[in-house]
mmCIF file of C-alpha atoms in Angstrom:
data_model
loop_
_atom_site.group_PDB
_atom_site.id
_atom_site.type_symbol
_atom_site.label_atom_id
_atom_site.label_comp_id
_atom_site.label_asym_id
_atom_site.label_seq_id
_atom_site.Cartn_x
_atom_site.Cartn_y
_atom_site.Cartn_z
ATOM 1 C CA UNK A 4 -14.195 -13.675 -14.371
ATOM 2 C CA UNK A 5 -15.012 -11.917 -10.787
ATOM 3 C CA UNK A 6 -13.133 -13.534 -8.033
ATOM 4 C CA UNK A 7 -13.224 -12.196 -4.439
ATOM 5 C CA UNK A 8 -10.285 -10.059 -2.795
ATOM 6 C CA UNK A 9 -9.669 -8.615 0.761
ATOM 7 C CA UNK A 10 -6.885 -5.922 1.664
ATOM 8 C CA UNK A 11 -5.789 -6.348 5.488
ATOM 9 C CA UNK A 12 -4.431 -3.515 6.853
ATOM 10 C CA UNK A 13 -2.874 -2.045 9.937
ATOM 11 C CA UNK A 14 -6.001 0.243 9.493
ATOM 12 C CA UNK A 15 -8.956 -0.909 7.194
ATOM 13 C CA UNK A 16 -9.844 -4.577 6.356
ATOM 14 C CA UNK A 17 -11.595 -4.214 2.944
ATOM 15 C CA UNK A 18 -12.734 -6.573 0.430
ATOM 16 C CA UNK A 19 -15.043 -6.805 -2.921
ATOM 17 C CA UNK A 20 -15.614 -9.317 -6.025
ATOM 18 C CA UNK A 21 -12.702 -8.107 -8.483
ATOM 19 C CA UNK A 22 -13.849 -7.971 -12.341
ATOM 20 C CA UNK A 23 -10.144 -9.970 -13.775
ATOM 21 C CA UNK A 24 -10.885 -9.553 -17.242
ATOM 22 C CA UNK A 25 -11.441 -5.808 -17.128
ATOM 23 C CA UNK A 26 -8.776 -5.160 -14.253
ATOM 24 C CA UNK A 27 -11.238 -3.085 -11.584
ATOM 25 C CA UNK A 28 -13.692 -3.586 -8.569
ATOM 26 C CA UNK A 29 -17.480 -5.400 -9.764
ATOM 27 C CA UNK A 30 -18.891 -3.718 -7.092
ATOM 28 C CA UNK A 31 -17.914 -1.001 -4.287
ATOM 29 C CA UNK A 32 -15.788 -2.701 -1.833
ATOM 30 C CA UNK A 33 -17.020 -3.176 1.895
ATOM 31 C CA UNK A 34 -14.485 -1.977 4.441
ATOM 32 C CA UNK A 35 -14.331 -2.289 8.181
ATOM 33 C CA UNK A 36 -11.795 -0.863 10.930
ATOM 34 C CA UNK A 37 -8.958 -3.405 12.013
ATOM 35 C CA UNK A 38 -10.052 -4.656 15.288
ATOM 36 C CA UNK A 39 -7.654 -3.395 17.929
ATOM 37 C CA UNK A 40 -5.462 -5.230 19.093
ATOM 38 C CA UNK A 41 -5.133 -6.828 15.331
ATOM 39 C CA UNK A 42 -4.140 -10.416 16.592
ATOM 40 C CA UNK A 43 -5.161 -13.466 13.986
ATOM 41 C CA UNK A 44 -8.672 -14.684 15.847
ATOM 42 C CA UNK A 45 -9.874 -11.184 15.735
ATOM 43 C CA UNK A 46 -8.552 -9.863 12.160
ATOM 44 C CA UNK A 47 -9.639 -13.623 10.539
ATOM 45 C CA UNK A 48 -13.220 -13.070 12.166
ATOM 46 C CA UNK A 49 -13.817 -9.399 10.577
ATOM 47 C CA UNK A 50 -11.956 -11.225 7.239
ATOM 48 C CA UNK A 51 -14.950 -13.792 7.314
ATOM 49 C CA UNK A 52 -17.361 -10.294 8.111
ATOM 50 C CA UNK A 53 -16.221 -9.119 4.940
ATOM 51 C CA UNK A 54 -16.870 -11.894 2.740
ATOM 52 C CA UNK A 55 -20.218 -12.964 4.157
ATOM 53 C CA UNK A 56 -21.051 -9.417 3.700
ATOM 54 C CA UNK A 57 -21.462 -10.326 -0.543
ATOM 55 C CA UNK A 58 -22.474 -13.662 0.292
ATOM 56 C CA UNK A 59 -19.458 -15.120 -1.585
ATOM 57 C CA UNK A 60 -18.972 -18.874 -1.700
ATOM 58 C CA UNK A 61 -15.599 -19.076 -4.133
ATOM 59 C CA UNK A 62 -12.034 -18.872 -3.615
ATOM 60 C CA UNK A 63 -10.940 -16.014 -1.416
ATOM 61 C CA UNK A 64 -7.536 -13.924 -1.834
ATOM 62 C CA UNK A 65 -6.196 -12.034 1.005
ATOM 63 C CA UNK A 66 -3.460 -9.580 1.303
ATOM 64 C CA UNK A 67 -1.232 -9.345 4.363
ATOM 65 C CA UNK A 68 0.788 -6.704 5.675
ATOM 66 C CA UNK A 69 4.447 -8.537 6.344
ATOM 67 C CA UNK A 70 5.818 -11.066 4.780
ATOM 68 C CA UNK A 71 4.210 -14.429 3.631
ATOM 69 C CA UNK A 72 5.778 -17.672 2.669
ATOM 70 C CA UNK A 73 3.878 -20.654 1.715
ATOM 71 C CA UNK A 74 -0.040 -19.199 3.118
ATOM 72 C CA UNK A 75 2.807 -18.434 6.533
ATOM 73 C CA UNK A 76 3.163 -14.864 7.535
ATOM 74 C CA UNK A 77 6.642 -14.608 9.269
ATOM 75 C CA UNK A 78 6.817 -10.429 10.289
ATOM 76 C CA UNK A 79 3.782 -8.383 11.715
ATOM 77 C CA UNK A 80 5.407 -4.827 11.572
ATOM 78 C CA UNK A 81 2.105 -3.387 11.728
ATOM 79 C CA UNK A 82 -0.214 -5.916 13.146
ATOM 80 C CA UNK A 83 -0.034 -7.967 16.302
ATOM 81 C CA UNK A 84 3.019 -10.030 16.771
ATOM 82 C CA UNK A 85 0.435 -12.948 17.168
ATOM 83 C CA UNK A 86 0.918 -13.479 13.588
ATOM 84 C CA UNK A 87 4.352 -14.152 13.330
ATOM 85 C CA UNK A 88 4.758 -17.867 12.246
ATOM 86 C CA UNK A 89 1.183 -18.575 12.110
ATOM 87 C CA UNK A 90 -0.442 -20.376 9.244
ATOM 88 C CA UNK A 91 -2.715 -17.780 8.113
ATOM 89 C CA UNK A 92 -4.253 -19.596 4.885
ATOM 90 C CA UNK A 93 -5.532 -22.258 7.276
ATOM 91 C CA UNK A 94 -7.056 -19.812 9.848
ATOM 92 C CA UNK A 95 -8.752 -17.949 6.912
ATOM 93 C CA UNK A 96 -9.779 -21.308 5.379
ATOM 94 C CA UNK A 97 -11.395 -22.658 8.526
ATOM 95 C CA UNK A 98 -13.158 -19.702 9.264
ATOM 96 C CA UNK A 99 -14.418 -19.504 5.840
ATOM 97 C CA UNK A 100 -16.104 -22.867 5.617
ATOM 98 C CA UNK A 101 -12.787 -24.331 4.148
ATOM 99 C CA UNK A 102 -12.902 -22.726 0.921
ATOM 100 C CA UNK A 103 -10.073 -22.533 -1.284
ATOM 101 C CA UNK A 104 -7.470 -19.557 0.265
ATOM 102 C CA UNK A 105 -4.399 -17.561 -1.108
ATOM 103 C CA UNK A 106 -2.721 -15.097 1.136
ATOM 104 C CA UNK A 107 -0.069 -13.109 -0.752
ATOM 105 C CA UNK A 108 2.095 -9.943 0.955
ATOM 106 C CA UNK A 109 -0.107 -6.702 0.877
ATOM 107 C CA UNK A 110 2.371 -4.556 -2.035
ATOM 108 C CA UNK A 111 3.128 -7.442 -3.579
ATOM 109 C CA UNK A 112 -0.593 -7.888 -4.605
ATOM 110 C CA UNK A 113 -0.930 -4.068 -5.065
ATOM 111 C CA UNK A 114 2.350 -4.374 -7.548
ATOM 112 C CA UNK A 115 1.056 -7.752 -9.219
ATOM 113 C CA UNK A 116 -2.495 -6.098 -10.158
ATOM 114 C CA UNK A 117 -0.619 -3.045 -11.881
ATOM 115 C CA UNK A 118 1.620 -4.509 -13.444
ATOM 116 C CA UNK A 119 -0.726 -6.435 -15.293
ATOM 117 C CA UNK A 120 -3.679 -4.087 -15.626
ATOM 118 C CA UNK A 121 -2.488 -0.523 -14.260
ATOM 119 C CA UNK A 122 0.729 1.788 -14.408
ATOM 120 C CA UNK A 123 3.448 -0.770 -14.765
ATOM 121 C CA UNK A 124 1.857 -2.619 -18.154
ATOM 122 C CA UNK A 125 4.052 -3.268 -20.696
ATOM 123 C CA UNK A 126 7.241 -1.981 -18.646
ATOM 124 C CA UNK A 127 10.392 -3.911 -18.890
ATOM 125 C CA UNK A 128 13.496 -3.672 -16.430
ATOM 126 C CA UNK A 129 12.929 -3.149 -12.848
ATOM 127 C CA UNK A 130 10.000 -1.393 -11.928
ATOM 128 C CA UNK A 131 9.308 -0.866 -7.921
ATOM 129 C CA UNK A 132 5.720 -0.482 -6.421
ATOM 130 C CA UNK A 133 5.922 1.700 -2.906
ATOM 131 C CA UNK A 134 2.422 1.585 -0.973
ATOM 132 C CA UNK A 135 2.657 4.631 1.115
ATOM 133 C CA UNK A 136 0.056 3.427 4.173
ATOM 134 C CA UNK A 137 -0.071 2.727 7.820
ATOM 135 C CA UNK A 138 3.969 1.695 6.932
ATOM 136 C CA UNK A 139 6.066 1.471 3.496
ATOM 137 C CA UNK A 140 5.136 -1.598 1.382
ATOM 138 C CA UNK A 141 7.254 -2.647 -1.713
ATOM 139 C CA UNK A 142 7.167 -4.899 -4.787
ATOM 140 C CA UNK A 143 9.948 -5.268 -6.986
ATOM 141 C CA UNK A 144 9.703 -6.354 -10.943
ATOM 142 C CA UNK A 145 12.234 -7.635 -13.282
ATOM 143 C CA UNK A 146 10.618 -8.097 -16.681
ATOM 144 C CA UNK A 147 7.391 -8.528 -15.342
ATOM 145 C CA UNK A 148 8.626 -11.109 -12.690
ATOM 146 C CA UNK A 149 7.728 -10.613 -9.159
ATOM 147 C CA UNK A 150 10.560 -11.075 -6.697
ATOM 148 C CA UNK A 151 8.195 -11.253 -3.200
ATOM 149 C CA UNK A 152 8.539 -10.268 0.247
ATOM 150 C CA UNK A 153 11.064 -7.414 -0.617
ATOM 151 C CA UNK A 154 9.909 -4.964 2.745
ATOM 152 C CA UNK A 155 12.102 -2.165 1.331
ATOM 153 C CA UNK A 156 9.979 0.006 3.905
ATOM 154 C CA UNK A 157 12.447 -1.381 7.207
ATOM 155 C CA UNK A 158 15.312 -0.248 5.202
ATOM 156 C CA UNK A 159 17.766 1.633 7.387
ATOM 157 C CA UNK A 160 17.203 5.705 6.941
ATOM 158 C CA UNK A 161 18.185 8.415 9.467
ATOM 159 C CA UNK A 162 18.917 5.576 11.817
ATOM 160 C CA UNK A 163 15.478 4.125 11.530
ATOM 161 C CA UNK A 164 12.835 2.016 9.968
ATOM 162 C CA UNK A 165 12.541 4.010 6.204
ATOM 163 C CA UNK A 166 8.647 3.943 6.747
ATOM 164 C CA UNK A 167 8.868 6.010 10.307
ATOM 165 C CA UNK A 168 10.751 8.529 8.331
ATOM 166 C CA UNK A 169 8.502 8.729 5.172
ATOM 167 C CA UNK A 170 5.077 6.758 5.542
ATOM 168 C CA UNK A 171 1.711 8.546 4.924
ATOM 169 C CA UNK A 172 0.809 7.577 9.034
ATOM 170 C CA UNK A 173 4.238 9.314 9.791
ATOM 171 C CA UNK A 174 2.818 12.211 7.568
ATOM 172 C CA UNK A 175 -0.174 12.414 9.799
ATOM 173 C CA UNK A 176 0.863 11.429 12.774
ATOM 174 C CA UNK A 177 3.561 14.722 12.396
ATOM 175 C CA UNK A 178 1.570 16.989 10.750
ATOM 176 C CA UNK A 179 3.858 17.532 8.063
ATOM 177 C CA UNK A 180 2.851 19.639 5.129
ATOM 178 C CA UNK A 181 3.167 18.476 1.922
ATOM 179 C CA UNK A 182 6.554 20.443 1.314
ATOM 180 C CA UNK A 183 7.931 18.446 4.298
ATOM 181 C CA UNK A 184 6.874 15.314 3.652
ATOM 182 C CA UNK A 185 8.403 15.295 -0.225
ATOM 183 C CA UNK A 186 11.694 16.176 1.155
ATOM 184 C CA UNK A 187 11.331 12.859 3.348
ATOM 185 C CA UNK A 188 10.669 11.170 0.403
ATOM 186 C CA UNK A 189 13.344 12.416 -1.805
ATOM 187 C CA UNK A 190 15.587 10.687 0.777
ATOM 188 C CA UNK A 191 13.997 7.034 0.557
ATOM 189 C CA UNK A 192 13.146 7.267 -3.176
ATOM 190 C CA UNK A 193 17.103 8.514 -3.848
ATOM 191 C CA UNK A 194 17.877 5.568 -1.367
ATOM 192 C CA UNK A 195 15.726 2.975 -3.268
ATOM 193 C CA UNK A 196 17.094 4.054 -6.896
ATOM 194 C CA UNK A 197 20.737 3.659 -5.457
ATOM 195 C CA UNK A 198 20.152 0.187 -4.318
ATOM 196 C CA UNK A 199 17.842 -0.776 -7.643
ATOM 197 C CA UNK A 200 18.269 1.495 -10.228
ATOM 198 C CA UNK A 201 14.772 0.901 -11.265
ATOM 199 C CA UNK A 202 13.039 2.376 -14.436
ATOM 200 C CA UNK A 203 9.922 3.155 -12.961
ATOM 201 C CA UNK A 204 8.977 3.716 -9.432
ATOM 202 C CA UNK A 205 5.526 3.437 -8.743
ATOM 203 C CA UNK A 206 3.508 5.288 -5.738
ATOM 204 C CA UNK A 207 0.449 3.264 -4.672
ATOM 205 C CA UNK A 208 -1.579 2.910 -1.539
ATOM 206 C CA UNK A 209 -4.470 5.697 -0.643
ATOM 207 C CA UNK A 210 -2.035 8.544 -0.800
ATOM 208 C CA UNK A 211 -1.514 7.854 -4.626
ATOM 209 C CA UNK A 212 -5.159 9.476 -5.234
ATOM 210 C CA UNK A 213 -3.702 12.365 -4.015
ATOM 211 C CA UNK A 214 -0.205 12.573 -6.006
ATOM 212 C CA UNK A 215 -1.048 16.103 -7.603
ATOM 213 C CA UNK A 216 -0.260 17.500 -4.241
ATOM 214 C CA UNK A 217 3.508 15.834 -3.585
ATOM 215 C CA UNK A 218 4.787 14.005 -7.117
ATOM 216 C CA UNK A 219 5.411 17.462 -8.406
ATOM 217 C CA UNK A 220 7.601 18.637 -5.072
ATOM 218 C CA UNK A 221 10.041 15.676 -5.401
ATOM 219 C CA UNK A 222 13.741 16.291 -6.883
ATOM 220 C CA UNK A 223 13.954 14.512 -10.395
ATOM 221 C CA UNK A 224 15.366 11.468 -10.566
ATOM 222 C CA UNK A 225 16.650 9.101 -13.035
ATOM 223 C CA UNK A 226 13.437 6.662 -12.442
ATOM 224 C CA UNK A 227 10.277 8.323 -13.659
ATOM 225 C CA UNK A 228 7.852 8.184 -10.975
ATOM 226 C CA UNK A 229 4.364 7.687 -10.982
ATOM 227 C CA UNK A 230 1.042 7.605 -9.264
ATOM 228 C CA UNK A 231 -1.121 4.084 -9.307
ATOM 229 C CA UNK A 232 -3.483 4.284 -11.746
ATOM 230 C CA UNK A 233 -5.888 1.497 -10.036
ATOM 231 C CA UNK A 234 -5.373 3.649 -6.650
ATOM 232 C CA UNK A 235 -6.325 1.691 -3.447
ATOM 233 C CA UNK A 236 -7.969 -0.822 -5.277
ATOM 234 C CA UNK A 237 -4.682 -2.762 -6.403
ATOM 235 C CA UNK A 238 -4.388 -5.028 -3.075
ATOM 236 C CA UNK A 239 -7.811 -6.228 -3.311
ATOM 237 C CA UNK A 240 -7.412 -6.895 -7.368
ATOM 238 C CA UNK A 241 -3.491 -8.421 -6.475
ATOM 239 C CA UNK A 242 -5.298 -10.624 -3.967
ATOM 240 C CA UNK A 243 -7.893 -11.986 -5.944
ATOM 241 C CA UNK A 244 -5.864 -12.227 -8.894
ATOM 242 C CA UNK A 245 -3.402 -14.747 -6.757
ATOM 243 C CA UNK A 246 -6.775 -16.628 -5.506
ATOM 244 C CA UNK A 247 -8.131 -17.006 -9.554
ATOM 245 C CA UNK A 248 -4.927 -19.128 -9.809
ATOM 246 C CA UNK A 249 -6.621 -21.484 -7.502
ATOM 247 C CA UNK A 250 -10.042 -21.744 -9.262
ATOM 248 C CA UNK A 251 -7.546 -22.731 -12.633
#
């Protein structure tokens, strides 16, 4: 069954059909830039770019980078603050002809689609997802059961937001080498296992596809620790995989 995903995020806004009975992309995703400044009527517009770009006509999932209650995003950490308390399912809807729209938090998706398809399958206990991106997403697992909306990446560290201390954009935007940047990480990941104690930690987001180059630098920990095996296709599987619950 292929139903449509998009990823919004504080960079790229990227969407494709999603294959959900093999777990992967059914064709190569179409990305654009996020419009600067991101505020709703310009993101939902490039949104409705992307899926008239496949000519799609059923339900549409979208990710969103903050938290989301009820098709409601309430925090735009990396977006425009325009989005905080808006009803985002209906803007997408309307501007997609009124189709049929999920919107589900951007790790949480990225968590949902490997737990069920990628590194997390099978895995009991807590497991946590950490999208290292434009900031720090997180989803948490217990047994296989999401618990949304966690934003471990505004934790407290160093006397700031986690993901200014330890986010692939802070990597950039720094110039850290790799060495650095895993010693940053040490201190969120040792952070996260205190608070969590999860069994598996996994690393997603477009970083992940290059985990040779940092996983081996970190100090062990009791967690094992992992790359995403569906890479920086898991939001736009997670999405559609919430949306397919809508076609049901």
């Amino acid at each position: 069954m292929n139903v449509f995903g998009v990823d919004i995020g504080g960079s790229g806004i990227k969407g494709a059909p999603a294959d959900l009975d093999r777990g992967e992309l059914a064709s190569e995703r179409f990305k654009v830039l996020t419009p600067q400044p991101s505020e709703p009527k310009a993101v939902v517009e490039t949104v409705r770019e992307v899926v008239t770009h496949f000519d799609w006509s059923g339900p549409v999932g979208l990710t969103f980078p903050g938290v989301v209650v009820d098709g409601r995003t309430l925090t735009a950490a990396n977006v425009d603050k325009g989005w905080i308390g808006a009803d985002a399912a209906s803007l997408f809807s309307e501007a997609l002809g009124g189709r049929p729209v999920a919107v589900v938090n951007d790790a949480d998706a990225a968590g949902l689609a490997e737990i069920r398809y990628g590194a997390g399958r099978g895995r009991d206990g807590v497991v946590l997802m950490l999208t290292l991106g434009t900031g720090i997403g997180s989803a948490l697992f217990v047994d296989g059961e999401l618990v949304p909306n966690t934003e471990l990446g505004h934790l407290e560290l160093h006397g700031k937001d986690a993901e200014r201390h330890a986010s692939s954009a802070a990597r950039d935007k720094h110039g850290w080498a790799w060495p650095e940047w895993a010693e940053r990480l040490d201190d969120y990941f040792g952070m996260v296992e205190m608070l969590f104690s999860p069994k598996l930690i996994i690393i997603g987001g477009g970083v992940s596809r290059k985990a040779d180059k940092f996983l081996p630098l970190l100090k062990p920990l009791r967690a094992e620790i992992v790359p995403a095996q569906l890479q920086n296709d898991a939001g736009i599987i997670g999405a559609a995989m919430q949306a397919s619950k809508l076609a049901a």
